Amino acid sequence: MTELLDRLAAPSRLDDADLSLMLTIRAFELKLLDLYGRGLLHGTTHTCLGQEYVPVALRTLLDPGDHVFSNHRGHGHYLARFGDAEGLLAEIMGREGAVCGGVGGSQHIRRDRYLSTGVQGESLPVATGVALHLKRSEPGQVACVHVGDGTFGEGAVYEALNIAALWELPLLVVVENNGIAQSTPASRHLAGSIAGRAAAFGIDHRLIGTADVAEIRRVLAPLVARTRLGVPLVVEFATERLGPHSKGDDTRPADQIRRIHENGWYARYARRYPDHLDRLDAEARAYVDAVAADVTARPPSRWTPS
Ligand SMILES: Cc1ncc(C[n+]2csc(CCOP(=O)(O)OP(=O)(O)O)c2C)c(N)n1
Ligand SMILES: [Mg+2]
């Protein structure tokens, strides 16, 4: 029975580019926790361990003309968009080559049509305004905004959903529902459901309960195409946060974390395609090790206000 369930839940084989990216994001996040642990990195950071597949699945559904609004847990979003581990690590460490001169840090990054914020709920109204601009000036483009389940407790989210529905804006709301906000489980912070809240505004909602990248793209491709025409959409990923909220602040019991690890995309993929995973994982880790060695040896970044 266990075997059958496992087979049913087994992922499709990923192509090298997608798997490499997922593993690079994972290795990057593990490296950050390691650097913190060794006192080489300061400030705060929130890793997307366990959730790496979300931006990787979305990346082929978005194009460079689309805007991406990220949140505090945004390293994977950035890496899926730009693949620039060096610029990101330099930004987080405040070293030369930092993508925002080292003043944005882990949570506040702006590059081209990408913007992240650590202020919960701030991004949805901004993304909605950008979606209005896109509708008027660049029809066919979308504004994609990542938020967590806890952030659905912010009132600004509802002002944005209201206007997006009313004005038929090309807004793609990606809710990464990992069932927890810092240390508060969704059962204690979320009344009703994300689906019910989207429905209250007449906005379509789609629940994604798999980490299978090919399957996610198959389901979402036609829906994102419709969003480009001005039909806002809430996509809710039922996902799991594998790491701590930030660093060293996980209040969940050890057996829950172990279950999350065993059911996560990485362990599932390792069970099904061990050779593929081992080969690309070794490459991703070696790449991130090299990036970290390089960036750590750089002088501090400089920023001059323009
Ligand atoms: C306006 C605001 N309130 C509180 C915080 C502190 N804070 C940072 S992350 C977080 C929890 C967010 O939970 P969720 O939206 O579920 O995202 P997750 O961390 O699970 O990815 C909180 C309360 C903040 N950054 N901004
Ligand atoms: Mg959450």
PDB file of N, CA, C and O in Angstrom, residues 140-194:
ATOM      1  N   GLY A 140      -1.207  42.072 -22.636  1.00  0.00           N
ATOM      2  CA  GLY A 140      -0.608  40.750 -22.846  1.00  0.00           C
ATOM      3  C   GLY A 140       0.397  40.392 -21.769  1.00  0.00           C
ATOM      4  O   GLY A 140       0.727  39.226 -21.582  1.00  0.00           O
ATOM      5  N   GLN A 141       0.904  41.411 -21.039  1.00  0.00           N
ATOM      6  CA  GLN A 141       1.850  41.125 -19.949  1.00  0.00           C
ATOM      7  C   GLN A 141       1.083  40.966 -18.638  1.00  0.00           C
ATOM      8  O   GLN A 141      -0.007  41.524 -18.479  1.00  0.00           O
ATOM      9  N   VAL A 142       1.679  40.221 -17.710  1.00  0.00           N
ATOM     10  CA  VAL A 142       1.049  40.067 -16.394  1.00  0.00           C
ATOM     11  C   VAL A 142       1.950  40.581 -15.284  1.00  0.00           C
ATOM     12  O   VAL A 142       3.165  40.677 -15.449  1.00  0.00           O
ATOM     13  N   ALA A 143       1.318  40.893 -14.167  1.00  0.00           N
ATOM     14  CA  ALA A 143       2.040  41.144 -12.921  1.00  0.00           C
ATOM     15  C   ALA A 143       1.802  39.928 -12.042  1.00  0.00           C
ATOM     16  O   ALA A 143       0.652  39.580 -11.753  1.00  0.00           O
ATOM     17  N   CYS A 144       2.901  39.284 -11.683  1.00  0.00           N
ATOM     18  CA  CYS A 144       2.822  38.058 -10.873  1.00  0.00           C
ATOM     19  C   CYS A 144       3.330  38.392  -9.475  1.00  0.00           C
ATOM     20  O   CYS A 144       4.429  38.925  -9.330  1.00  0.00           O
ATOM     21  N   VAL A 145       2.540  38.073  -8.462  1.00  0.00           N
ATOM     22  CA  VAL A 145       2.936  38.438  -7.104  1.00  0.00           C
ATOM     23  C   VAL A 145       2.892  37.223  -6.184  1.00  0.00           C
ATOM     24  O   VAL A 145       1.906  36.499  -6.157  1.00  0.00           O
ATOM     25  N   HIS A 146       3.994  36.995  -5.482  1.00  0.00           N
ATOM     26  CA  HIS A 146       4.082  35.874  -4.537  1.00  0.00           C
ATOM     27  C   HIS A 146       3.741  36.343  -3.129  1.00  0.00           C
ATOM     28  O   HIS A 146       4.325  37.324  -2.646  1.00  0.00           O
ATOM     29  N   VAL A 147       2.825  35.648  -2.482  1.00  0.00           N
ATOM     30  CA  VAL A 147       2.530  35.939  -1.075  1.00  0.00           C
ATOM     31  C   VAL A 147       2.375  34.624  -0.307  1.00  0.00           C
ATOM     32  O   VAL A 147       2.118  33.580  -0.906  1.00  0.00           O
ATOM     33  N   GLY A 148       2.502  34.721   1.009  1.00  0.00           N
ATOM     34  CA  GLY A 148       2.311  33.542   1.848  1.00  0.00           C
ATOM     35  C   GLY A 148       0.901  33.498   2.411  1.00  0.00           C
ATOM     36  O   GLY A 148       0.133  34.458   2.281  1.00  0.00           O
ATOM     37  N   ASP A 149       0.575  32.385   3.060  1.00  0.00           N
ATOM     38  CA  ASP A 149      -0.761  32.238   3.660  1.00  0.00           C
ATOM     39  C   ASP A 149      -0.979  33.266   4.774  1.00  0.00           C
ATOM     40  O   ASP A 149      -2.060  33.856   4.886  1.00  0.00           O
ATOM     41  N   GLY A 150       0.058  33.510   5.582  1.00  0.00           N
ATOM     42  CA  GLY A 150      -0.089  34.465   6.681  1.00  0.00           C
ATOM     43  C   GLY A 150      -0.378  35.867   6.171  1.00  0.00           C
ATOM     44  O   GLY A 150      -1.115  36.635   6.805  1.00  0.00           O
ATOM     45  N   THR A 151       0.169  36.173   5.014  1.00  0.00           N
ATOM     46  CA  THR A 151       0.012  37.516   4.442  1.00  0.00           C
ATOM     47  C   THR A 151      -1.430  37.761   3.999  1.00  0.00           C
ATOM     48  O   THR A 151      -1.843  38.904   3.803  1.00  0.00           O
ATOM     49  N   PHE A 152      -2.206  36.687   3.884  1.00  0.00           N
ATOM     50  CA  PHE A 152      -3.627  36.859   3.591  1.00  0.00           C
ATOM     51  C   PHE A 152      -4.387  37.436   4.794  1.00  0.00           C
ATOM     52  O   PHE A 152      -5.585  37.692   4.714  1.00  0.00           O
ATOM     53  N   GLY A 153      -3.666  37.686   5.895  1.00  0.00           N
ATOM     54  CA  GLY A 153      -4.269  38.386   7.023  1.00  0.00           C
ATOM     55  C   GLY A 153      -4.122  39.895   6.926  1.00  0.00           C
ATOM     56  O   GLY A 153      -4.613  40.626   7.791  1.00  0.00           O
ATOM     57  N   GLU A 154      -3.461  40.370   5.881  1.00  0.00           N
ATOM     58  CA  GLU A 154      -3.253  41.816   5.709  1.00  0.00           C
ATOM     59  C   GLU A 154      -4.413  42.421   4.902  1.00  0.00           C
ATOM     60  O   GLU A 154      -4.752  41.926   3.818  1.00  0.00           O
ATOM     61  N   GLY A 155      -4.974  43.523   5.423  1.00  0.00           N
ATOM     62  CA  GLY A 155      -6.128  44.132   4.756  1.00  0.00           C
ATOM     63  C   GLY A 155      -5.847  44.609   3.349  1.00  0.00           C
ATOM     64  O   GLY A 155      -6.728  44.567   2.479  1.00  0.00           O
ATOM     65  N   ALA A 156      -4.604  45.040   3.091  1.00  0.00           N
ATOM     66  CA  ALA A 156      -4.266  45.578   1.772  1.00  0.00           C
ATOM     67  C   ALA A 156      -4.469  44.526   0.668  1.00  0.00           C
ATOM     68  O   ALA A 156      -4.746  44.868  -0.486  1.00  0.00           O
ATOM     69  N   VAL A 157      -4.358  43.252   1.057  1.00  0.00           N
ATOM     70  CA  VAL A 157      -4.559  42.164   0.080  1.00  0.00           C
ATOM     71  C   VAL A 157      -5.963  42.271  -0.529  1.00  0.00           C
ATOM     72  O   VAL A 157      -6.155  42.097  -1.741  1.00  0.00           O
ATOM     73  N   TYR A 158      -6.946  42.619   0.319  1.00  0.00           N
ATOM     74  CA  TYR A 158      -8.338  42.607  -0.144  1.00  0.00           C
ATOM     75  C   TYR A 158      -8.699  43.843  -0.960  1.00  0.00           C
ATOM     76  O   TYR A 158      -9.524  43.768  -1.870  1.00  0.00           O
ATOM     77  N   GLU A 159      -8.065  44.963  -0.627  1.00  0.00           N
ATOM     78  CA  GLU A 159      -8.260  46.151  -1.459  1.00  0.00           C
ATOM     79  C   GLU A 159      -7.742  45.858  -2.867  1.00  0.00           C
ATOM     80  O   GLU A 159      -8.346  46.245  -3.866  1.00  0.00           O
ATOM     81  N   ALA A 160      -6.599  45.175  -2.920  1.00  0.00           N
ATOM     82  CA  ALA A 160      -5.993  44.864  -4.223  1.00  0.00           C
ATOM     83  C   ALA A 160      -6.858  43.867  -5.001  1.00  0.00           C
ATOM     84  O   ALA A 160      -7.121  44.054  -6.194  1.00  0.00           O
ATOM     85  N   LEU A 161      -7.326  42.815  -4.330  1.00  0.00           N
ATOM     86  CA  LEU A 161      -8.148  41.813  -5.027  1.00  0.00           C
ATOM     87  C   LEU A 161      -9.437  42.447  -5.550  1.00  0.00           C
ATOM     88  O   LEU A 161      -9.902  42.143  -6.657  1.00  0.00           O
ATOM     89  N   ASN A 162     -10.004  43.334  -4.753  1.00  0.00           N
ATOM     90  CA  ASN A 162     -11.239  44.006  -5.158  1.00  0.00           C
ATOM     91  C   ASN A 162     -11.044  44.779  -6.462  1.00  0.00           C
ATOM     92  O   ASN A 162     -11.812  44.636  -7.421  1.00  0.00           O
ATOM     93  N   ILE A 163      -9.990  45.590  -6.502  1.00  0.00           N
ATOM     94  CA  ILE A 163      -9.749  46.414  -7.682  1.00  0.00           C
ATOM     95  C   ILE A 163      -9.340  45.550  -8.881  1.00  0.00           C
ATOM     96  O   ILE A 163      -9.761  45.789 -10.023  1.00  0.00           O
ATOM     97  N   ALA A 164      -8.521  44.518  -8.620  1.00  0.00           N
ATOM     98  CA  ALA A 164      -8.078  43.640  -9.723  1.00  0.00           C
ATOM     99  C   ALA A 164      -9.279  42.984 -10.400  1.00  0.00           C
ATOM    100  O   ALA A 164      -9.332  42.866 -11.634  1.00  0.00           O
ATOM    101  N   ALA A 165     -10.251  42.576  -9.586  1.00  0.00           N
ATOM    102  CA  ALA A 165     -11.442  41.932 -10.155  1.00  0.00           C
ATOM    103  C   ALA A 165     -12.299  42.955 -10.895  1.00  0.00           C
ATOM    104  O   ALA A 165     -12.721  42.729 -12.038  1.00  0.00           O
ATOM    105  N   LEU A 166     -12.496  44.101 -10.243  1.00  0.00           N
ATOM    106  CA  LEU A 166     -13.377  45.123 -10.798  1.00  0.00           C
ATOM    107  C   LEU A 166     -12.854  45.683 -12.119  1.00  0.00           C
ATOM    108  O   LEU A 166     -13.604  45.893 -13.069  1.00  0.00           O
ATOM    109  N   TRP A 167     -11.554  45.887 -12.176  1.00  0.00           N
ATOM    110  CA  TRP A 167     -10.953  46.502 -13.365  1.00  0.00           C
ATOM    111  C   TRP A 167     -10.377  45.465 -14.342  1.00  0.00           C
ATOM    112  O   TRP A 167      -9.705  45.819 -15.291  1.00  0.00           O
ATOM    113  N   GLU A 168     -10.608  44.187 -14.045  1.00  0.00           N
ATOM    114  CA  GLU A 168     -10.170  43.095 -14.933  1.00  0.00           C
ATOM    115  C   GLU A 168      -8.691  43.226 -15.272  1.00  0.00           C
ATOM    116  O   GLU A 168      -8.308  43.401 -16.437  1.00  0.00           O
ATOM    117  N   LEU A 169      -7.890  43.136 -14.229  1.00  0.00           N
ATOM    118  CA  LEU A 169      -6.452  43.364 -14.394  1.00  0.00           C
ATOM    119  C   LEU A 169      -5.685  42.048 -14.579  1.00  0.00           C
ATOM    120  O   LEU A 169      -6.063  41.009 -14.011  1.00  0.00           O
ATOM    121  N   PRO A 170      -4.594  42.103 -15.339  1.00  0.00           N
ATOM    122  CA  PRO A 170      -3.776  40.901 -15.553  1.00  0.00           C
ATOM    123  C   PRO A 170      -2.887  40.627 -14.338  1.00  0.00           C
ATOM    124  O   PRO A 170      -1.665  40.814 -14.387  1.00  0.00           O
ATOM    125  N   LEU A 171      -3.511  40.192 -13.275  1.00  0.00           N
ATOM    126  CA  LEU A 171      -2.809  39.971 -12.005  1.00  0.00           C
ATOM    127  C   LEU A 171      -2.823  38.481 -11.663  1.00  0.00           C
ATOM    128  O   LEU A 171      -3.885  37.863 -11.586  1.00  0.00           O
ATOM    129  N   LEU A 172      -1.641  37.947 -11.466  1.00  0.00           N
ATOM    130  CA  LEU A 172      -1.491  36.542 -11.094  1.00  0.00           C
ATOM    131  C   LEU A 172      -0.989  36.495  -9.648  1.00  0.00           C
ATOM    132  O   LEU A 172       0.148  36.878  -9.370  1.00  0.00           O
ATOM    133  N   VAL A 173      -1.861  36.067  -8.757  1.00  0.00           N
ATOM    134  CA  VAL A 173      -1.499  36.012  -7.338  1.00  0.00           C
ATOM    135  C   VAL A 173      -1.088  34.576  -7.006  1.00  0.00           C
ATOM    136  O   VAL A 173      -1.886  33.655  -7.132  1.00  0.00           O
ATOM    137  N   VAL A 174       0.159  34.420  -6.625  1.00  0.00           N
ATOM    138  CA  VAL A 174       0.676  33.095  -6.292  1.00  0.00           C
ATOM    139  C   VAL A 174       0.776  33.000  -4.773  1.00  0.00           C
ATOM    140  O   VAL A 174       1.594  33.684  -4.154  1.00  0.00           O
ATOM    141  N   VAL A 175      -0.089  32.200  -4.197  1.00  0.00           N
ATOM    142  CA  VAL A 175      -0.074  32.033  -2.743  1.00  0.00           C
ATOM    143  C   VAL A 175       0.717  30.775  -2.425  1.00  0.00           C
ATOM    144  O   VAL A 175       0.324  29.674  -2.800  1.00  0.00           O
ATOM    145  N   GLU A 176       1.837  30.955  -1.763  1.00  0.00           N
ATOM    146  CA  GLU A 176       2.630  29.798  -1.345  1.00  0.00           C
ATOM    147  C   GLU A 176       2.163  29.436   0.066  1.00  0.00           C
ATOM    148  O   GLU A 176       2.657  29.958   1.053  1.00  0.00           O
ATOM    149  N   ASN A 177       1.145  28.594   0.091  1.00  0.00           N
ATOM    150  CA  ASN A 177       0.530  28.225   1.365  1.00  0.00           C
ATOM    151  C   ASN A 177       1.310  27.075   1.994  1.00  0.00           C
ATOM    152  O   ASN A 177       1.058  25.908   1.703  1.00  0.00           O
ATOM    153  N   ASN A 178       2.256  27.451   2.852  1.00  0.00           N
ATOM    154  CA  ASN A 178       3.056  26.429   3.541  1.00  0.00           C
ATOM    155  C   ASN A 178       2.466  26.106   4.913  1.00  0.00           C
ATOM    156  O   ASN A 178       3.094  25.442   5.731  1.00  0.00           O
ATOM    157  N   GLY A 179       1.254  26.604   5.143  1.00  0.00           N
ATOM    158  CA  GLY A 179       0.522  26.215   6.345  1.00  0.00           C
ATOM    159  C   GLY A 179       1.025  26.838   7.634  1.00  0.00           C
ATOM    160  O   GLY A 179       0.587  26.446   8.726  1.00  0.00           O
ATOM    161  N   ILE A 180       1.891  27.841   7.507  1.00  0.00           N
ATOM    162  CA  ILE A 180       2.446  28.436   8.731  1.00  0.00           C
ATOM    163  C   ILE A 180       2.898  29.864   8.445  1.00  0.00           C
ATOM    164  O   ILE A 180       3.332  30.159   7.318  1.00  0.00           O
ATOM    165  N   ALA A 181       2.758  30.718   9.417  1.00  0.00           N
ATOM    166  CA  ALA A 181       3.279  32.083   9.318  1.00  0.00           C
ATOM    167  C   ALA A 181       4.205  32.280  10.511  1.00  0.00           C
ATOM    168  O   ALA A 181       3.726  32.387  11.643  1.00  0.00           O
ATOM    169  N   GLN A 182       5.451  32.258  10.253  1.00  0.00           N
ATOM    170  CA  GLN A 182       6.490  32.352  11.287  1.00  0.00           C
ATOM    171  C   GLN A 182       6.368  31.149  12.228  1.00  0.00           C
ATOM    172  O   GLN A 182       6.976  30.124  11.986  1.00  0.00           O
ATOM    173  N   SER A 183       5.540  31.246  13.297  1.00  0.00           N
ATOM    174  CA  SER A 183       5.359  30.095  14.187  1.00  0.00           C
ATOM    175  C   SER A 183       3.879  29.763  14.379  1.00  0.00           C
ATOM    176  O   SER A 183       3.531  28.884  15.151  1.00  0.00           O
ATOM    177  N   THR A 184       3.008  30.480  13.645  1.00  0.00           N
ATOM    178  CA  THR A 184       1.570  30.288  13.829  1.00  0.00           C
ATOM    179  C   THR A 184       0.990  29.439  12.702  1.00  0.00           C
ATOM    180  O   THR A 184       1.025  29.850  11.544  1.00  0.00           O
ATOM    181  N   PRO A 185       0.451  28.256  13.033  1.00  0.00           N
ATOM    182  CA  PRO A 185      -0.115  27.426  11.969  1.00  0.00           C
ATOM    183  C   PRO A 185      -1.353  28.082  11.351  1.00  0.00           C
ATOM    184  O   PRO A 185      -2.055  28.855  12.010  1.00  0.00           O
ATOM    185  N   ALA A 186      -1.591  27.764  10.085  1.00  0.00           N
ATOM    186  CA  ALA A 186      -2.726  28.364   9.370  1.00  0.00           C
ATOM    187  C   ALA A 186      -4.035  28.119  10.117  1.00  0.00           C
ATOM    188  O   ALA A 186      -4.938  28.960  10.098  1.00  0.00           O
ATOM    189  N   SER A 187      -4.138  26.978  10.801  1.00  0.00           N
ATOM    190  CA  SER A 187      -5.378  26.684  11.531  1.00  0.00           C
ATOM    191  C   SER A 187      -5.659  27.737  12.605  1.00  0.00           C
ATOM    192  O   SER A 187      -6.782  27.862  13.076  1.00  0.00           O
ATOM    193  N   ARG A 188      -4.629  28.495  12.972  1.00  0.00           N
ATOM    194  CA  ARG A 188      -4.820  29.515  14.022  1.00  0.00           C
ATOM    195  C   ARG A 188      -4.736  30.939  13.495  1.00  0.00           C
ATOM    196  O   ARG A 188      -4.831  31.884  14.259  1.00  0.00           O
ATOM    197  N   HIS A 189      -4.522  31.087  12.162  1.00  0.00           N
ATOM    198  CA  HIS A 189      -4.512  32.469  11.657  1.00  0.00           C
ATOM    199  C   HIS A 189      -5.426  32.691  10.456  1.00  0.00           C
ATOM    200  O   HIS A 189      -5.644  33.819  10.050  1.00  0.00           O
ATOM    201  N   LEU A 190      -5.959  31.619   9.884  1.00  0.00           N
ATOM    202  CA  LEU A 190      -6.732  31.771   8.654  1.00  0.00           C
ATOM    203  C   LEU A 190      -8.155  31.242   8.836  1.00  0.00           C
ATOM    204  O   LEU A 190      -8.358  30.033   8.950  1.00  0.00           O
ATOM    205  N   ALA A 191      -9.130  32.156   8.839  1.00  0.00           N
ATOM    206  CA  ALA A 191     -10.532  31.730   8.887  1.00  0.00           C
ATOM    207  C   ALA A 191     -10.963  31.402   7.465  1.00  0.00           C
ATOM    208  O   ALA A 191     -10.517  32.045   6.514  1.00  0.00           O
ATOM    209  N   GLY A 192     -11.826  30.401   7.307  1.00  0.00           N
ATOM    210  CA  GLY A 192     -12.272  30.054   5.954  1.00  0.00           C
ATOM    211  C   GLY A 192     -11.101  29.512   5.155  1.00  0.00           C
ATOM    212  O   GLY A 192     -10.301  28.737   5.667  1.00  0.00           O
ATOM    213  N   SER A 193     -10.993  29.942   3.904  1.00  0.00           N
ATOM    214  CA  SER A 193      -9.941  29.401   3.039  1.00  0.00           C
ATOM    215  C   SER A 193      -9.495  30.464   2.041  1.00  0.00           C
ATOM    216  O   SER A 193     -10.193  31.452   1.816  1.00  0.00           O
ATOM    217  N   ILE A 194      -8.345  30.214   1.432  1.00  0.00           N
ATOM    218  CA  ILE A 194      -7.849  31.116   0.383  1.00  0.00           C
ATOM    219  C   ILE A 194      -8.846  31.096  -0.781  1.00  0.00           C
ATOM    220  O   ILE A 194      -9.183  32.138  -1.359  1.00  0.00           O
TER     221      ILE A 194
END
